[in-house]
């Protein structure tokens, strides 16, 4: 379902980013939206809620503030009022605000299934008019489609992400460990680390989607990308032997003490801190983490220089390909349908998306969804190496909780945590998924 689509998208993305001259840096505000959106000098306040707090998202936070500062200078009658939350706080508050129909004028959303209930509730405004303005032909082919429902686009993407396994090269060197190519090698090195008192894997599974990444990769490597996609789409089943085996492997990793202690009760930020502090050797996460290992000066350079990455290993006898990734378009910006300053909010989104594409590569080490000329940029080696791997991708499987309808996604996430906590069997895990997918909401 997703393999060919995201494979083509990925190749297009990489070609577009490295091709010279594909981005334009005019630095100006949108004439089409901004001129009609300033209400002839009337004072306007735009509420903007996002998930890039200072510290854990230092690079992104700095760029957000720079863009807002520039926008307010160019539009002195406009004030951008920020509310900044971490990832899980953000998701929870978005649900609360949507229930009371009090969404911010501009906010952050994910694609596909996550987006759908907000669109069906008439909470997000269509943004297709912006795609015909200054942003026309600025997005990498295929990225905006992930935010489209019934032919209308309800958010504009900012990022594109894949999920590598980051690792601490200093720890690997200390114990004479090599990057694993197979899952058996991966389990062997995890045992070596555990036997030496080093937590192999940092994981904060209180947030649930973090554990989903592990299941998704095991499902892909064992059952294959198509089997997983079919099960999510409802044309296949999670009871497929390969998918059941993937769930069994999750519990096998738990039994072997592969994850940090107390992982199911830790948030992603708490789990990640074990990796950042050098107490865990590996950390599976999306490329939105790249800034922490390249440009975030709040993290010691010695640590950043010792971070590498590898692809999720192949499983012997499995149907998966080592060049298949879990990932897809990252977050995008929406405008509230019920905003009292909707046109001004659209003008700000148009400006923000354009500026983000220009600044996020060097300023935060982010992979943008817009075309940017990177040919003359001095980029960190980790960033370049990930681009090179992306060029070889055979497929991209969109994050499960983003693909699935809202209720099915919640079932998936709850069962992921139960699977890791051994509160359900692999067979029960699979059964619950099929039931949720069959309901279709």
Coordinates of C-alpha atoms in Angstrom, one line a residue:
X1 CA 0.0 0.0 0.0
X2 CA 2.7 2.4 1.0
X3 CA 5.9 0.9 -0.4
X4 CA 6.0 2.1 -3.9
X5 CA 4.5 5.5 -3.1
X6 CA 6.9 6.3 -0.3
X7 CA 9.8 4.8 -2.3
X8 CA 9.2 7.2 -5.2
X9 CA 8.7 10.0 -2.8
X10 CA 12.0 9.3 -1.0
X11 CA 14.0 9.2 -4.2
X12 CA 12.3 12.5 -5.3
X13 CA 13.1 14.0 -2.0
X14 CA 16.8 13.2 -2.2
X15 CA 17.2 14.3 -5.8
X16 CA 15.4 17.5 -5.0
X17 CA 17.4 18.4 -2.0
X18 CA 20.8 17.8 -3.6
X19 CA 20.0 19.3 -7.0
X20 CA 21.3 22.9 -7.3
X21 CA 19.0 25.7 -8.0
X22 CA 15.8 24.0 -6.9
X23 CA 15.1 26.4 -4.0
X24 CA 14.6 30.1 -4.1
X25 CA 15.6 32.3 -1.2
X26 CA 13.7 35.5 -1.9
X27 CA 13.2 36.2 1.8
X28 CA 10.0 38.2 1.2
X29 CA 6.6 37.8 2.7
X30 CA 3.7 36.5 0.6
X31 CA 2.0 39.2 -1.4
X32 CA -0.9 37.0 -2.2
X33 CA -1.8 36.2 1.4
X34 CA -0.1 38.8 3.5
X35 CA -1.4 42.0 1.8
X36 CA -5.0 40.9 2.2
X37 CA -4.3 39.4 5.7
X38 CA -3.2 42.4 7.7
X39 CA -6.6 44.2 7.9
X40 CA -5.1 47.5 6.8
X41 CA -2.9 47.8 9.9
X42 CA -5.3 46.6 12.5
X43 CA -3.7 44.9 15.5
X44 CA -3.9 41.2 15.1
X45 CA -2.9 38.4 17.5
X46 CA -2.3 34.9 16.1
X47 CA -2.2 32.0 18.7
X48 CA 0.5 29.4 17.6
X49 CA 0.8 26.2 19.5
X50 CA 3.7 23.9 18.8
X51 CA 6.0 21.1 20.2
X52 CA 9.5 22.5 19.9
X53 CA 10.4 23.5 23.5
X54 CA 13.8 25.1 24.3
X55 CA 16.3 22.5 25.4
X56 CA 15.0 19.2 24.0
X57 CA 14.3 20.8 20.6
X58 CA 16.8 23.7 20.8
X59 CA 17.6 23.9 17.1
X60 CA 13.9 23.9 16.0
X61 CA 13.0 26.3 18.9
X62 CA 15.6 28.8 17.8
X63 CA 14.4 28.7 14.2
X64 CA 10.7 29.1 15.3
X65 CA 11.6 32.2 17.3
X66 CA 13.7 33.6 14.5
X67 CA 10.9 33.2 12.0
X68 CA 8.4 34.7 14.3
X69 CA 10.7 37.6 15.1
X70 CA 11.2 38.3 11.4
X71 CA 7.5 38.0 10.6
X72 CA 6.6 40.5 13.4
X73 CA 9.2 43.0 12.1
X74 CA 7.7 42.8 8.6
X75 CA 4.2 42.9 9.9
X76 CA 4.3 45.2 12.9
X77 CA 0.6 45.0 13.5
X78 CA 0.8 41.2 14.0
X79 CA 1.7 39.5 17.3
X80 CA 2.4 35.8 17.3
X81 CA 1.5 34.4 20.8
X82 CA 3.3 31.0 21.3
X83 CA 2.3 28.1 23.5
X84 CA 5.0 25.5 23.6
X85 CA 4.5 21.9 24.8
X86 CA 6.4 18.7 24.6
X87 CA 5.2 16.0 22.2
X88 CA 2.7 14.1 24.4
X89 CA 1.5 17.2 26.2
X90 CA 0.8 18.7 22.8
X91 CA -1.2 15.7 21.6
X92 CA -3.3 15.6 24.7
X93 CA -4.0 19.4 24.7
X94 CA -4.9 19.3 21.0
X95 CA -7.6 16.7 21.8
X96 CA -8.9 18.8 24.7
X97 CA -9.1 22.0 22.7
X98 CA -10.7 20.3 19.7
X99 CA -13.5 18.9 22.0
X100 CA -14.3 22.5 23.2
X101 CA -13.8 23.9 19.7
X102 CA -11.0 26.2 20.9
X103 CA -8.0 25.2 18.7
X104 CA -5.2 27.7 18.3
X105 CA -5.2 29.8 15.1
X106 CA -2.1 27.8 13.9
X107 CA -0.9 24.5 15.2
X108 CA 1.0 21.3 14.5
X109 CA -0.5 18.1 13.2
X110 CA 0.6 14.8 11.8
X111 CA -0.6 13.3 8.5
X112 CA -3.1 10.7 7.3
X113 CA -5.1 8.9 10.0
X114 CA -4.1 11.5 12.7
X115 CA -5.5 14.3 10.6
X116 CA -8.7 12.7 9.6
X117 CA -10.9 13.2 12.7
X118 CA -10.0 16.9 12.9
X119 CA -11.0 17.3 9.2
X120 CA -14.2 15.3 9.7
X121 CA -15.0 17.5 12.7
X122 CA -14.6 20.6 10.4
X123 CA -11.8 21.9 12.7
X124 CA -9.0 22.4 10.2
X125 CA -9.2 24.9 7.3
X126 CA -8.3 23.8 3.7
X127 CA -5.0 25.3 2.6
X128 CA -5.1 24.6 -1.1
X129 CA -5.1 28.3 -1.9
X130 CA -1.6 28.5 -0.4
X131 CA -0.3 25.8 -2.7
X132 CA -1.2 28.0 -5.7
X133 CA 0.7 31.1 -4.2
X134 CA 4.3 31.6 -3.3
X135 CA 4.6 27.9 -2.2
X136 CA 3.6 26.6 -5.7
X137 CA 6.0 23.9 -6.7
X138 CA 8.1 24.4 -3.5
X139 CA 7.2 21.0 -1.9
X140 CA 8.9 17.8 -2.6
X141 CA 6.6 15.7 -4.8
X142 CA 4.2 13.6 -2.7
X143 CA 4.6 15.3 0.7
X144 CA 1.5 17.4 0.6
X145 CA -0.6 14.5 -0.5
X146 CA -0.2 12.9 3.0
X147 CA -2.2 15.8 4.4
X148 CA -5.0 15.7 1.8
X149 CA -8.4 14.2 2.4
X150 CA -11.1 14.0 -0.3
X151 CA -9.0 16.2 -2.6
X152 CA -8.4 19.0 -0.2
X153 CA -5.1 19.8 1.7
X154 CA -5.6 20.5 5.4
X155 CA -2.0 21.1 6.5
X156 CA 1.4 22.0 5.0
X157 CA 4.3 19.6 5.8
X158 CA 7.5 20.8 7.4
X159 CA 9.6 17.7 7.6
X160 CA 10.4 14.3 6.1
X161 CA 11.6 11.6 8.5
X162 CA 12.9 8.1 8.6
X163 CA 13.9 6.1 11.8
X164 CA 17.4 4.8 12.2
X165 CA 19.0 3.2 15.2
X166 CA 21.4 5.8 16.7
X167 CA 24.3 4.3 18.6
X168 CA 27.1 5.4 20.9
X169 CA 30.3 4.7 19.0
X170 CA 32.5 5.1 22.1
X171 CA 30.5 2.4 23.9
X172 CA 30.7 0.1 20.9
X173 CA 34.4 0.6 20.7
X174 CA 35.0 -0.1 24.4
X175 CA 33.3 -3.5 24.0
X176 CA 34.7 -4.3 20.5
X177 CA 31.2 -4.3 19.0
X178 CA 30.5 -3.8 15.3
X179 CA 27.4 -2.4 13.6
X180 CA 25.1 -5.4 13.2
X181 CA 23.9 -6.5 9.8
X182 CA 21.6 -9.2 11.0
X183 CA 19.1 -9.5 13.8
X184 CA 21.1 -12.4 15.4
X185 CA 24.2 -10.1 15.5
X186 CA 22.0 -7.4 17.0
X187 CA 20.8 -9.7 19.8
X188 CA 24.4 -10.9 20.4
X189 CA 25.8 -7.4 20.9
X190 CA 22.8 -6.5 23.1
X191 CA 23.7 -9.5 25.3
X192 CA 27.3 -8.4 25.5
X193 CA 26.2 -4.9 26.6
X194 CA 23.8 -6.2 29.2
X195 CA 26.3 -8.7 30.6
X196 CA 28.7 -5.7 31.1
X197 CA 26.1 -3.6 32.9
X198 CA 25.3 -1.3 30.0
X199 CA 21.7 -0.9 29.0
X200 CA 21.6 -1.9 25.3
X201 CA 18.5 0.2 24.3
X202 CA 17.1 3.5 25.5
X203 CA 13.3 3.4 25.4
X204 CA 10.6 5.5 27.0
X205 CA 7.4 3.5 26.2
X206 CA 5.0 5.4 28.4
X207 CA 4.4 7.3 25.2
X208 CA 3.7 4.0 23.3
X209 CA 4.5 5.1 19.8
X210 CA 8.2 4.7 20.7
X211 CA 7.6 1.0 21.2
X212 CA 5.6 0.8 18.0
X213 CA 8.8 1.6 16.1
X214 CA 10.4 -1.6 17.3
X215 CA 7.3 -3.7 16.4
X216 CA 7.0 -2.0 13.0
X217 CA 10.6 -2.8 12.0
X218 CA 10.4 -6.4 13.3
X219 CA 7.1 -6.8 11.4
X220 CA 8.7 -5.4 8.2
X221 CA 11.9 -7.5 8.5
X222 CA 10.0 -10.8 9.3
X223 CA 6.7 -10.6 7.4
X224 CA 7.7 -8.0 4.8
X225 CA 6.5 -4.5 4.0
X226 CA 3.4 -5.6 1.9
X227 CA 2.1 -8.0 4.6
X228 CA 2.3 -5.3 7.2
X229 CA 0.7 -2.7 4.9
X230 CA -2.1 -5.1 4.0
X231 CA -2.8 -5.8 7.7
X232 CA -3.0 -2.1 8.5
X233 CA -5.3 -1.6 5.5
X234 CA -7.6 -4.4 6.5
X235 CA -7.0 -6.4 3.4
X236 CA -4.7 -8.7 5.3
X237 CA -4.5 -9.8 8.9
X238 CA -2.2 -9.2 11.9
X239 CA -2.6 -13.0 12.6
X240 CA -0.2 -13.6 9.7
X241 CA 2.5 -15.8 11.1
X242 CA 5.2 -13.3 10.4
X243 CA 3.4 -10.5 12.2
X244 CA 2.7 -12.8 15.2
X245 CA 6.4 -13.7 15.2
X246 CA 7.3 -10.0 15.3
X247 CA 5.2 -9.5 18.4
X248 CA 7.0 -12.6 19.9
X249 CA 10.4 -11.0 19.2
X250 CA 9.4 -7.9 21.0
X251 CA 8.7 -9.9 24.1
X252 CA 11.9 -11.8 23.6
X253 CA 13.9 -8.5 23.6
X254 CA 12.1 -7.6 26.9
X255 CA 13.0 -11.0 28.4
X256 CA 16.7 -10.5 27.5
X257 CA 16.9 -7.1 29.3
X258 CA 17.5 -5.3 26.0
X259 CA 15.7 -2.2 27.2
X260 CA 16.5 0.2 30.0
X261 CA 15.0 -0.6 33.4
X262 CA 11.4 0.7 33.9
X263 CA 11.0 1.6 30.2
X264 CA 7.2 1.1 30.1
X265 CA 6.8 3.8 32.8
X266 CA 9.2 6.4 31.2
X267 CA 8.3 9.1 28.8
X268 CA 10.3 9.3 25.5
X269 CA 12.3 12.3 26.9
X270 CA 13.1 10.3 30.0
X271 CA 14.2 7.3 28.0
X272 CA 16.2 9.4 25.6
X273 CA 18.1 11.0 28.5
X274 CA 19.6 7.6 29.2
X275 CA 21.1 7.6 25.7
X276 CA 22.2 11.2 26.0
X277 CA 23.9 10.5 29.3
X278 CA 25.8 7.6 27.9
X279 CA 24.0 5.0 30.0
X280 CA 22.4 3.2 27.1
X281 CA 24.1 2.3 23.9
X282 CA 21.3 2.5 21.3
X283 CA 18.2 4.6 20.6
X284 CA 15.7 4.0 17.8
X285 CA 14.0 7.3 16.7
X286 CA 13.1 9.4 13.8
X287 CA 15.4 11.8 12.0
X288 CA 13.8 14.7 13.9
X289 CA 16.4 13.7 16.5
X290 CA 19.2 14.7 14.1
X291 CA 19.6 18.2 15.6
X292 CA 20.5 16.7 19.0
X293 CA 23.5 14.9 17.4
X294 CA 24.6 17.6 15.0
X295 CA 23.7 21.2 15.8
X296 CA 22.4 21.3 19.4
X297 CA 25.1 22.9 21.4
X298 CA 23.3 22.2 24.6
X299 CA 24.5 18.6 24.1
X300 CA 28.3 18.2 24.6
X301 CA 30.3 18.0 21.3
X302 CA 32.1 15.0 22.5
X303 CA 28.9 13.1 22.7
X304 CA 27.6 14.4 19.4
X305 CA 30.8 13.3 17.7
X306 CA 30.3 9.8 19.0
X307 CA 26.8 9.2 17.6
X308 CA 26.4 7.1 14.6
X309 CA 23.5 5.2 13.1
X310 CA 22.6 1.9 11.4
X311 CA 19.7 0.5 9.6
X312 CA 17.4 -2.0 11.4
X313 CA 19.0 -5.4 10.7
X314 CA 17.6 -8.1 8.5
X315 CA 16.1 -11.2 10.1
X316 CA 17.3 -14.6 8.8
X317 CA 14.5 -16.2 6.7
X318 CA 12.5 -12.9 6.8
X319 CA 10.9 -11.2 3.8
X320 CA 12.1 -7.7 4.7
X321 CA 14.8 -5.7 3.0
X322 CA 17.5 -3.8 5.1
X323 CA 16.9 -0.8 2.9
X324 CA 13.2 -0.6 3.9
X325 CA 12.5 2.2 6.4
X326 CA 9.7 3.2 8.8
X327 CA 9.1 6.9 8.4
X328 CA 7.3 9.3 6.2
X329 CA 6.3 13.0 6.3
X330 CA 6.7 14.6 9.7
X331 CA 4.6 17.3 11.2
X332 CA 2.8 20.0 9.3
X333 CA 1.0 23.3 10.2
X334 CA -2.8 23.6 10.2
X335 CA -5.0 26.7 10.4
X336 CA -8.1 26.4 12.6
X337 CA -11.3 26.5 10.6
X338 CA -12.9 28.6 13.3
X339 CA -10.1 31.1 13.7
X340 CA -11.2 34.7 13.9
X341 CA -8.0 35.7 12.1
X342 CA -8.0 32.9 9.5
X343 CA -6.5 34.9 6.6
X344 CA -3.8 36.3 8.8
X345 CA -3.1 32.8 10.1
X346 CA -2.8 31.5 6.6
X347 CA -0.4 34.3 5.7
X348 CA 1.8 33.4 8.7
X349 CA 1.7 29.7 7.8
X350 CA 2.8 30.5 4.2
X351 CA 5.7 32.6 5.5
X352 CA 6.7 30.1 8.2
X353 CA 6.8 27.1 5.8
X354 CA 8.9 28.9 3.3
X355 CA 11.4 30.2 5.9
X356 CA 11.5 26.9 7.7
X357 CA 12.6 25.1 4.5
X358 CA 15.4 27.6 4.1
X359 CA 16.7 27.6 7.7
X360 CA 16.0 24.2 9.1
X361 CA 18.8 22.3 7.2
X362 CA 21.7 24.3 8.5
X363 CA 20.0 25.8 11.6
X364 CA 18.6 22.5 13.0
X365 CA 19.8 19.6 10.9
X366 CA 16.2 18.9 9.9
X367 CA 15.2 17.2 6.6
X368 CA 12.6 19.6 5.2
X369 CA 9.5 18.8 3.1
X370 CA 10.2 21.8 0.8
X371 CA 12.8 21.9 -1.9
X372 CA 16.1 23.5 -0.7
X373 CA 19.4 23.9 -2.6
X374 CA 21.9 22.2 -0.3
X375 CA 24.7 22.0 -2.9
X376 CA 26.8 24.7 -1.3
X377 CA 26.0 24.0 2.3
X378 CA 28.5 22.6 4.8
X379 CA 26.4 19.8 6.4
X380 CA 27.3 17.4 9.3
X381 CA 28.5 14.0 8.2
X382 CA 25.7 12.2 10.1
X383 CA 23.2 14.3 8.1
X384 CA 24.9 13.5 4.8
X385 CA 25.2 9.8 5.6
X386 CA 21.5 9.5 6.3
X387 CA 20.7 11.2 3.0
X388 CA 22.9 8.7 1.2
X389 CA 21.0 5.9 2.9
X390 CA 17.7 7.5 2.0
X391 CA 18.7 7.4 -1.7
X392 CA 18.9 3.6 -1.4
X393 CA 15.6 3.1 0.3
X394 CA 13.5 0.3 -1.2
X395 CA 10.3 1.4 0.6
X396 CA 9.0 3.7 3.3
X397 CA 6.3 2.4 5.7
X398 CA 4.4 5.2 7.4
X399 CA 4.3 5.1 11.2
X400 CA 1.4 2.8 12.2
X401 CA -0.3 5.2 14.5
X402 CA -0.3 7.8 11.8
X403 CA -1.6 5.4 9.1
X404 CA -4.5 4.0 11.2
X405 CA -7.8 5.6 11.8
X406 CA -7.9 7.3 15.2
X407 CA -9.6 4.6 17.3
X408 CA -7.6 1.8 15.7
X409 CA -4.4 3.8 16.3
X410 CA -5.3 4.1 20.0
X411 CA -5.9 0.3 20.1
X412 CA -2.5 -0.2 18.5
X413 CA -0.7 2.1 20.9
X414 CA -2.4 0.6 24.0
X415 CA -1.6 -2.9 22.8
X416 CA 2.0 -2.0 22.1
X417 CA 2.5 -0.9 25.7
X418 CA 0.7 -4.1 26.9
X419 CA 2.9 -6.2 24.6
X420 CA 6.1 -4.7 26.0
X421 CA 4.7 -5.1 29.5
X422 CA 3.7 -8.7 28.7
X423 CA 0.1 -8.0 29.7
X424 CA -1.0 -9.5 26.4
X425 CA 0.2 -12.5 24.4
X426 CA 1.4 -12.0 20.8
X427 CA -1.8 -13.8 19.7
X428 CA -4.0 -11.5 21.7
X429 CA -2.1 -8.5 20.4
X430 CA -2.8 -9.6 16.8
X431 CA -6.5 -10.4 17.5
X432 CA -7.1 -6.9 19.0
X433 CA -5.5 -5.3 16.0
X434 CA -7.7 -7.1 13.6
X435 CA -10.8 -6.2 15.6
X436 CA -9.9 -2.6 15.6
X437 CA -9.1 -2.4 11.9
X438 CA -12.3 -4.2 11.1
X439 CA -14.3 -1.4 12.9
X440 CA -12.8 1.1 10.5
X441 CA -12.7 4.2 12.7

